[in-house]
Amino acid sequence: MIIDIHSHILPGIDDGSADMEETLQMLMTAEQEGITHMIATPHYKENRLQTNPEQIKALLDKVKKACEEQGIAINLYAGNEVYYFSDIEEAVEEGRLLALNEGNRMLVEFNPYADYKRIRNAVDTVRGLGFHPVIAHVERYDCMLKKPDNVEELYDMDAEIQVNAASITGEAGFKSKMFVHKLLKKHLVHYVGTDAHESKKRAPKMKKCASILRKKFGEEYANELLYENALTNIINDN
């Protein structure tokens, strides 16, 4: 069983799935790939993509109903991928953001060229708000690629690290693959997500990634990355 904690499967809400037809195609692919649980994490970008929790949960209910009608057996949960911004405290207080499965893990992303100090300060801020920060696709940030020790420092600060399946398989490029494999060798990664945005090029595929993880990094660690960590920290924690 595989839990995908990072996906853009909700129709017409961000730059992910265009409509319900594509959403269902994505979910059929996910099921074929061995994914049993998915967290829908539409972007929240202040002043750009301000999805609201009620909208997300209502849309998710529609997707769940469509899955039942189509016989797609995937457990679905709500969340956000939050593009970090300076007024995040106010947004949390006003209930404008959704943590993963509405629990105590918040998926946070940054500008690819964000200064490391900003990311480190963001980890402190999010923790101060009562959440465990989950750093989305850590391999995309220039300050991490140039200095991998930064990832280890964030890990030691109790931030949790998510990488994309396509980076593990090499589909996101050789540089990302080498970087992520180094992190995996040090056991610095907590979760693998598909970051799926569509039914073709950025589909929710995990089978090839799972095979690589098991062969190269061992069955035990692979199970933690693909299922156990997310089950314990996100699915069962709420």
PDB file of C-alpha atoms in Angstrom:
ATOM      1  CA  MET A   1       0.000   0.000   0.000  1.00  0.00           C
ATOM      2  CA  ILE A   2       1.191   3.502  -0.850  1.00  0.00           C
ATOM      3  CA  ILE A   3       0.120   6.873   0.556  1.00  0.00           C
ATOM      4  CA  ASP A   4       0.614   9.899  -1.709  1.00  0.00           C
ATOM      5  CA  ILE A   5       0.764  13.011   0.490  1.00  0.00           C
ATOM      6  CA  HIS A   6       1.202  15.547  -2.339  1.00  0.00           C
ATOM      7  CA  SER A   7      -1.125  15.735  -5.331  1.00  0.00           C
ATOM      8  CA  HIS A   8      -3.157  18.189  -7.369  1.00  0.00           C
ATOM      9  CA  ILE A   9      -6.113  15.963  -8.220  1.00  0.00           C
ATOM     10  CA  LEU A  10      -9.031  18.277  -7.458  1.00  0.00           C
ATOM     11  CA  PRO A  11     -10.659  19.514 -10.664  1.00  0.00           C
ATOM     12  CA  GLY A  12     -10.431  23.148 -11.722  1.00  0.00           C
ATOM     13  CA  ILE A  13      -9.124  24.555  -8.456  1.00  0.00           C
ATOM     14  CA  ASP A  14      -5.447  25.232  -9.271  1.00  0.00           C
ATOM     15  CA  ASP A  15      -2.937  24.297 -11.981  1.00  0.00           C
ATOM     16  CA  GLY A  16      -3.656  20.593 -11.523  1.00  0.00           C
ATOM     17  CA  SER A  17      -6.560  18.556 -12.908  1.00  0.00           C
ATOM     18  CA  ALA A  18      -8.645  20.524 -15.405  1.00  0.00           C
ATOM     19  CA  ASP A  19     -11.973  18.784 -14.797  1.00  0.00           C
ATOM     20  CA  MET A  20     -13.657  15.782 -13.176  1.00  0.00           C
ATOM     21  CA  GLU A  21     -12.907  13.554 -16.160  1.00  0.00           C
ATOM     22  CA  GLU A  22      -9.188  14.166 -15.779  1.00  0.00           C
ATOM     23  CA  THR A  23      -9.405  13.737 -12.010  1.00  0.00           C
ATOM     24  CA  LEU A  24     -10.958  10.310 -12.415  1.00  0.00           C
ATOM     25  CA  GLN A  25      -8.335   9.333 -14.970  1.00  0.00           C
ATOM     26  CA  MET A  26      -5.621  10.401 -12.541  1.00  0.00           C
ATOM     27  CA  LEU A  27      -7.205   8.384  -9.764  1.00  0.00           C
ATOM     28  CA  MET A  28      -7.523   5.289 -11.958  1.00  0.00           C
ATOM     29  CA  THR A  29      -3.827   5.604 -12.767  1.00  0.00           C
ATOM     30  CA  ALA A  30      -2.998   6.042  -9.089  1.00  0.00           C
ATOM     31  CA  GLU A  31      -4.932   2.892  -8.199  1.00  0.00           C
ATOM     32  CA  GLN A  32      -3.098   0.934 -10.899  1.00  0.00           C
ATOM     33  CA  GLU A  33       0.201   2.223  -9.489  1.00  0.00           C
ATOM     34  CA  GLY A  34      -0.569   0.795  -6.048  1.00  0.00           C
ATOM     35  CA  ILE A  35      -1.621   4.038  -4.370  1.00  0.00           C
ATOM     36  CA  THR A  36      -4.296   3.398  -1.738  1.00  0.00           C
ATOM     37  CA  HIS A  37      -4.496   6.825  -0.080  1.00  0.00           C
ATOM     38  CA  MET A  38      -4.084  10.314  -1.565  1.00  0.00           C
ATOM     39  CA  ILE A  39      -4.084  13.751   0.000  1.00  0.00           C
ATOM     40  CA  ALA A  40      -5.368  16.470  -2.309  1.00  0.00           C
ATOM     41  CA  THR A  41      -3.069  19.450  -1.802  1.00  0.00           C
ATOM     42  CA  PRO A  42      -4.180  22.334  -4.031  1.00  0.00           C
ATOM     43  CA  HIS A  43      -1.867  25.328  -4.017  1.00  0.00           C
ATOM     44  CA  TYR A  44      -2.432  28.143  -1.575  1.00  0.00           C
ATOM     45  CA  LYS A  45      -0.575  31.233  -2.786  1.00  0.00           C
ATOM     46  CA  GLU A  46      -1.464  34.470  -1.040  1.00  0.00           C
ATOM     47  CA  ASN A  47      -3.038  36.965  -3.462  1.00  0.00           C
ATOM     48  CA  ARG A  48      -2.796  34.448  -6.327  1.00  0.00           C
ATOM     49  CA  LEU A  49      -4.350  31.051  -5.570  1.00  0.00           C
ATOM     50  CA  GLN A  50      -6.318  31.458  -2.366  1.00  0.00           C
ATOM     51  CA  THR A  51      -8.243  28.210  -2.244  1.00  0.00           C
ATOM     52  CA  ASN A  52     -10.450  28.095   0.837  1.00  0.00           C
ATOM     53  CA  PRO A  53     -11.017  25.055   3.067  1.00  0.00           C
ATOM     54  CA  GLU A  54     -14.772  24.886   2.479  1.00  0.00           C
ATOM     55  CA  GLN A  55     -14.273  24.884  -1.286  1.00  0.00           C
ATOM     56  CA  ILE A  56     -11.624  22.176  -1.065  1.00  0.00           C
ATOM     57  CA  LYS A  57     -13.681  19.903   1.177  1.00  0.00           C
ATOM     58  CA  ALA A  58     -16.847  20.334  -0.908  1.00  0.00           C
ATOM     59  CA  LEU A  59     -14.935  19.510  -4.075  1.00  0.00           C
ATOM     60  CA  LEU A  60     -13.284  16.532  -2.420  1.00  0.00           C
ATOM     61  CA  ASP A  61     -16.719  15.172  -1.447  1.00  0.00           C
ATOM     62  CA  LYS A  62     -17.767  15.355  -5.105  1.00  0.00           C
ATOM     63  CA  VAL A  63     -14.637  13.471  -6.141  1.00  0.00           C
ATOM     64  CA  LYS A  64     -15.250  10.802  -3.489  1.00  0.00           C
ATOM     65  CA  LYS A  65     -18.790  10.312  -4.773  1.00  0.00           C
ATOM     66  CA  ALA A  66     -17.559  10.042  -8.370  1.00  0.00           C
ATOM     67  CA  CYS A  67     -14.961   7.471  -7.253  1.00  0.00           C
ATOM     68  CA  GLU A  68     -17.662   5.369  -5.637  1.00  0.00           C
ATOM     69  CA  GLU A  69     -19.697   5.472  -8.828  1.00  0.00           C
ATOM     70  CA  GLN A  70     -16.671   4.451 -10.909  1.00  0.00           C
ATOM     71  CA  GLY A  71     -15.481   1.783  -8.487  1.00  0.00           C
ATOM     72  CA  ILE A  72     -12.183   3.509  -7.714  1.00  0.00           C
ATOM     73  CA  ALA A  73     -11.013   2.355  -4.296  1.00  0.00           C
ATOM     74  CA  ILE A  74      -8.760   5.145  -3.062  1.00  0.00           C
ATOM     75  CA  ASN A  75      -9.027   6.896   0.299  1.00  0.00           C
ATOM     76  CA  LEU A  76      -8.997  10.673  -0.197  1.00  0.00           C
ATOM     77  CA  TYR A  77      -8.101  13.446   2.238  1.00  0.00           C
ATOM     78  CA  ALA A  78      -7.892  17.246   2.169  1.00  0.00           C
ATOM     79  CA  GLY A  79      -4.910  19.553   2.541  1.00  0.00           C
ATOM     80  CA  ASN A  80      -2.996  22.424   0.955  1.00  0.00           C
ATOM     81  CA  GLU A  81       0.426  23.006  -0.506  1.00  0.00           C
ATOM     82  CA  VAL A  82       1.167  26.351   1.088  1.00  0.00           C
ATOM     83  CA  TYR A  83       3.523  28.737  -0.686  1.00  0.00           C
ATOM     84  CA  TYR A  84       5.189  30.351   2.300  1.00  0.00           C
ATOM     85  CA  PHE A  85       4.387  34.028   2.854  1.00  0.00           C
ATOM     86  CA  SER A  86       5.035  36.590   5.563  1.00  0.00           C
ATOM     87  CA  ASP A  87       1.461  36.791   6.888  1.00  0.00           C
ATOM     88  CA  ILE A  88       1.008  33.057   7.359  1.00  0.00           C
ATOM     89  CA  GLU A  89       0.219  33.512  11.077  1.00  0.00           C
ATOM     90  CA  GLU A  90      -2.847  35.601  10.231  1.00  0.00           C
ATOM     91  CA  ALA A  91      -4.005  33.082   7.615  1.00  0.00           C
ATOM     92  CA  VAL A  92      -3.736  30.241  10.135  1.00  0.00           C
ATOM     93  CA  GLU A  93      -5.628  32.212  12.795  1.00  0.00           C
ATOM     94  CA  GLU A  94      -8.404  32.958  10.306  1.00  0.00           C
ATOM     95  CA  GLY A  95      -8.634  29.315   9.221  1.00  0.00           C
ATOM     96  CA  ARG A  96      -7.701  29.983   5.593  1.00  0.00           C
ATOM     97  CA  LEU A  97      -5.225  27.090   5.284  1.00  0.00           C
ATOM     98  CA  LEU A  98      -5.595  23.328   5.481  1.00  0.00           C
ATOM     99  CA  ALA A  99      -2.891  21.192   7.025  1.00  0.00           C
ATOM    100  CA  LEU A 100      -2.466  17.664   5.649  1.00  0.00           C
ATOM    101  CA  ASN A 101      -5.605  15.680   6.522  1.00  0.00           C
ATOM    102  CA  GLU A 102      -6.490  18.689   8.709  1.00  0.00           C
ATOM    103  CA  GLY A 103      -3.967  17.450  11.262  1.00  0.00           C
ATOM    104  CA  ASN A 104      -0.686  18.903  12.506  1.00  0.00           C
ATOM    105  CA  ARG A 105       1.516  18.553   9.399  1.00  0.00           C
ATOM    106  CA  MET A 106       1.657  21.490   6.972  1.00  0.00           C
ATOM    107  CA  LEU A 107       3.041  21.018   3.457  1.00  0.00           C
ATOM    108  CA  VAL A 108       5.078  24.140   2.688  1.00  0.00           C
ATOM    109  CA  GLU A 109       6.792  25.183  -0.550  1.00  0.00           C
ATOM    110  CA  PHE A 110       9.086  28.056  -1.459  1.00  0.00           C
ATOM    111  CA  ASN A 111      10.451  29.924  -4.427  1.00  0.00           C
ATOM    112  CA  PRO A 112      13.125  27.698  -6.053  1.00  0.00           C
ATOM    113  CA  TYR A 113      15.686  30.467  -5.432  1.00  0.00           C
ATOM    114  CA  ALA A 114      14.613  31.297  -1.893  1.00  0.00           C
ATOM    115  CA  ASP A 115      17.412  32.144   0.507  1.00  0.00           C
ATOM    116  CA  TYR A 116      18.146  29.332   2.947  1.00  0.00           C
ATOM    117  CA  LYS A 117      17.705  31.710   5.868  1.00  0.00           C
ATOM    118  CA  ARG A 118      14.112  32.332   4.751  1.00  0.00           C
ATOM    119  CA  ILE A 119      13.379  28.611   4.655  1.00  0.00           C
ATOM    120  CA  ARG A 120      14.962  28.047   8.060  1.00  0.00           C
ATOM    121  CA  ASN A 121      12.976  30.950   9.550  1.00  0.00           C
ATOM    122  CA  ALA A 122       9.814  29.571   7.950  1.00  0.00           C
ATOM    123  CA  VAL A 123      10.386  26.239   9.704  1.00  0.00           C
ATOM    124  CA  ASP A 124      10.610  28.063  13.038  1.00  0.00           C
ATOM    125  CA  THR A 125       7.460  30.084  12.276  1.00  0.00           C
ATOM    126  CA  VAL A 126       5.385  27.084  11.223  1.00  0.00           C
ATOM    127  CA  ARG A 127       6.504  25.126  14.265  1.00  0.00           C
ATOM    128  CA  GLY A 128       5.587  28.127  16.426  1.00  0.00           C
ATOM    129  CA  LEU A 129       2.074  27.947  14.988  1.00  0.00           C
ATOM    130  CA  GLY A 130       1.747  24.384  16.239  1.00  0.00           C
ATOM    131  CA  PHE A 131       2.485  22.472  13.034  1.00  0.00           C
ATOM    132  CA  HIS A 132       5.220  20.155  11.875  1.00  0.00           C
ATOM    133  CA  PRO A 133       6.473  21.705   8.618  1.00  0.00           C
ATOM    134  CA  VAL A 134       6.765  19.281   5.709  1.00  0.00           C
ATOM    135  CA  ILE A 135       9.120  20.760   3.117  1.00  0.00           C
ATOM    136  CA  ALA A 136       7.613  20.082  -0.320  1.00  0.00           C
ATOM    137  CA  HIS A 137       9.928  18.699  -3.034  1.00  0.00           C
ATOM    138  CA  VAL A 138      13.114  19.760  -1.262  1.00  0.00           C
ATOM    139  CA  GLU A 139      15.147  18.926  -4.380  1.00  0.00           C
ATOM    140  CA  ARG A 140      13.784  21.992  -6.182  1.00  0.00           C
ATOM    141  CA  TYR A 141      15.490  24.575  -3.995  1.00  0.00           C
ATOM    142  CA  ASP A 142      18.779  25.967  -5.201  1.00  0.00           C
ATOM    143  CA  CYS A 143      20.070  26.561  -1.668  1.00  0.00           C
ATOM    144  CA  MET A 144      19.642  22.848  -0.912  1.00  0.00           C
ATOM    145  CA  LEU A 145      21.214  21.610  -4.141  1.00  0.00           C
ATOM    146  CA  LYS A 146      24.258  23.815  -3.588  1.00  0.00           C
ATOM    147  CA  LYS A 147      24.599  22.841   0.061  1.00  0.00           C
ATOM    148  CA  PRO A 148      22.969  19.493   0.973  1.00  0.00           C
ATOM    149  CA  ASP A 149      23.963  20.016   4.616  1.00  0.00           C
ATOM    150  CA  ASN A 150      21.090  22.512   4.760  1.00  0.00           C
ATOM    151  CA  VAL A 151      18.641  19.626   4.423  1.00  0.00           C
ATOM    152  CA  GLU A 152      20.269  17.881   7.351  1.00  0.00           C
ATOM    153  CA  GLU A 153      19.978  21.048   9.430  1.00  0.00           C
ATOM    154  CA  LEU A 154      16.258  21.311   8.661  1.00  0.00           C
ATOM    155  CA  TYR A 155      15.846  17.634   9.531  1.00  0.00           C
ATOM    156  CA  ASP A 156      17.513  18.305  12.886  1.00  0.00           C
ATOM    157  CA  MET A 157      15.071  21.204  13.418  1.00  0.00           C
ATOM    158  CA  ASP A 158      12.195  18.681  13.221  1.00  0.00           C
ATOM    159  CA  ALA A 159      11.164  19.706   9.732  1.00  0.00           C
ATOM    160  CA  GLU A 160      10.013  16.759   7.651  1.00  0.00           C
ATOM    161  CA  ILE A 161      11.304  16.255   4.128  1.00  0.00           C
ATOM    162  CA  GLN A 162       9.224  15.305   1.082  1.00  0.00           C
ATOM    163  CA  VAL A 163      10.657  14.436  -2.333  1.00  0.00           C
ATOM    164  CA  ASN A 164       8.901  13.701  -5.615  1.00  0.00           C
ATOM    165  CA  ALA A 165       8.730  10.228  -7.095  1.00  0.00           C
ATOM    166  CA  ALA A 166       9.908  11.544 -10.468  1.00  0.00           C
ATOM    167  CA  SER A 167      13.117  12.784  -8.851  1.00  0.00           C
ATOM    168  CA  ILE A 168      13.869   9.299  -7.532  1.00  0.00           C
ATOM    169  CA  THR A 169      13.319   7.653 -10.915  1.00  0.00           C
ATOM    170  CA  GLY A 170      15.296  10.292 -12.820  1.00  0.00           C
ATOM    171  CA  GLU A 171      12.308  11.575 -14.794  1.00  0.00           C
ATOM    172  CA  ALA A 172      12.849  15.025 -13.257  1.00  0.00           C
ATOM    173  CA  GLY A 173      16.456  15.117 -14.402  1.00  0.00           C
ATOM    174  CA  PHE A 174      19.820  13.617 -13.488  1.00  0.00           C
ATOM    175  CA  LYS A 175      20.780  16.404 -11.077  1.00  0.00           C
ATOM    176  CA  SER A 176      17.618  15.979  -9.000  1.00  0.00           C
ATOM    177  CA  LYS A 177      18.028  12.207  -9.013  1.00  0.00           C
ATOM    178  CA  MET A 178      21.596  12.304  -7.712  1.00  0.00           C
ATOM    179  CA  PHE A 179      20.699  14.839  -5.034  1.00  0.00           C
ATOM    180  CA  VAL A 180      17.659  12.919  -3.789  1.00  0.00           C
ATOM    181  CA  HIS A 181      19.529   9.596  -3.777  1.00  0.00           C
ATOM    182  CA  LYS A 182      22.172  11.188  -1.538  1.00  0.00           C
ATOM    183  CA  LEU A 183      19.455  12.264   0.881  1.00  0.00           C
ATOM    184  CA  LEU A 184      17.927   8.794   0.824  1.00  0.00           C
ATOM    185  CA  LYS A 185      21.269   7.154   1.610  1.00  0.00           C
ATOM    186  CA  LYS A 186      21.428   9.329   4.738  1.00  0.00           C
ATOM    187  CA  HIS A 187      17.774   8.576   5.615  1.00  0.00           C
ATOM    188  CA  LEU A 188      16.929  12.283   5.551  1.00  0.00           C
ATOM    189  CA  VAL A 189      13.627  11.857   3.701  1.00  0.00           C
ATOM    190  CA  HIS A 190      10.276  11.248   5.402  1.00  0.00           C
ATOM    191  CA  TYR A 191       7.799  11.072   2.519  1.00  0.00           C
ATOM    192  CA  VAL A 192       7.588  10.505  -1.229  1.00  0.00           C
ATOM    193  CA  GLY A 193       4.797  12.224  -3.175  1.00  0.00           C
ATOM    194  CA  THR A 194       3.764  12.194  -6.814  1.00  0.00           C
ATOM    195  CA  ASP A 195       3.051  15.948  -7.010  1.00  0.00           C
ATOM    196  CA  ALA A 196       0.688  14.849  -9.788  1.00  0.00           C
ATOM    197  CA  HIS A 197      -0.868  17.645 -11.830  1.00  0.00           C
ATOM    198  CA  GLU A 198      -2.428  15.849 -14.794  1.00  0.00           C
ATOM    199  CA  SER A 199      -3.250  12.464 -16.283  1.00  0.00           C
ATOM    200  CA  LYS A 200      -0.342  12.188 -18.740  1.00  0.00           C
ATOM    201  CA  LYS A 201       3.019  13.919 -18.302  1.00  0.00           C
ATOM    202  CA  ARG A 202       2.649  14.565 -14.566  1.00  0.00           C
ATOM    203  CA  ALA A 203       0.479  11.591 -13.677  1.00  0.00           C
ATOM    204  CA  PRO A 204       0.322  10.033 -10.192  1.00  0.00           C
ATOM    205  CA  LYS A 205       2.849   7.289 -10.856  1.00  0.00           C
ATOM    206  CA  MET A 206       4.633   5.515  -8.039  1.00  0.00           C
ATOM    207  CA  LYS A 207       5.305   1.904  -9.106  1.00  0.00           C
ATOM    208  CA  LYS A 208       8.731   2.485 -10.679  1.00  0.00           C
ATOM    209  CA  CYS A 209       9.776   4.694  -7.777  1.00  0.00           C
ATOM    210  CA  ALA A 210       8.681   2.072  -5.232  1.00  0.00           C
ATOM    211  CA  SER A 211      10.713  -0.590  -7.034  1.00  0.00           C
ATOM    212  CA  ILE A 212      13.851   1.579  -6.987  1.00  0.00           C
ATOM    213  CA  LEU A 213      13.409   2.390  -3.313  1.00  0.00           C
ATOM    214  CA  ARG A 214      13.086  -1.259  -2.339  1.00  0.00           C
ATOM    215  CA  LYS A 215      16.018  -2.433  -4.440  1.00  0.00           C
ATOM    216  CA  LYS A 216      18.427   0.377  -3.637  1.00  0.00           C
ATOM    217  CA  PHE A 217      17.491   1.486  -0.125  1.00  0.00           C
ATOM    218  CA  GLY A 218      15.875  -1.579   1.420  1.00  0.00           C
ATOM    219  CA  GLU A 219      12.379  -2.843   2.069  1.00  0.00           C
ATOM    220  CA  GLU A 220      12.096  -1.350   5.554  1.00  0.00           C
ATOM    221  CA  TYR A 221      13.011   2.214   4.602  1.00  0.00           C
ATOM    222  CA  ALA A 222      10.937   2.002   1.418  1.00  0.00           C
ATOM    223  CA  ASN A 223       7.868   1.054   3.445  1.00  0.00           C
ATOM    224  CA  GLU A 224       8.472   3.967   5.812  1.00  0.00           C
ATOM    225  CA  LEU A 225       8.717   6.426   2.909  1.00  0.00           C
ATOM    226  CA  LEU A 226       5.783   5.073   0.934  1.00  0.00           C
ATOM    227  CA  TYR A 227       3.356   4.188   3.709  1.00  0.00           C
ATOM    228  CA  GLU A 228       4.273   3.922   7.369  1.00  0.00           C
ATOM    229  CA  ASN A 229       5.430   7.496   8.055  1.00  0.00           C
ATOM    230  CA  ALA A 230       2.376   8.991   6.367  1.00  0.00           C
ATOM    231  CA  LEU A 231       0.024   6.528   8.050  1.00  0.00           C
ATOM    232  CA  THR A 232       1.361   7.317  11.506  1.00  0.00           C
ATOM    233  CA  ASN A 233       2.032  11.043  11.182  1.00  0.00           C
ATOM    234  CA  ILE A 234      -0.768  12.186   8.871  1.00  0.00           C
ATOM    235  CA  ILE A 235      -3.582   9.697   8.328  1.00  0.00           C
ATOM    236  CA  ASN A 236      -3.935   8.339  11.874  1.00  0.00           C
ATOM    237  CA  ASP A 237      -2.767  11.520  13.644  1.00  0.00           C
ATOM    238  CA  ASN A 238      -5.970  13.469  12.944  1.00  0.00           C
TER     239      ASN A 238
END
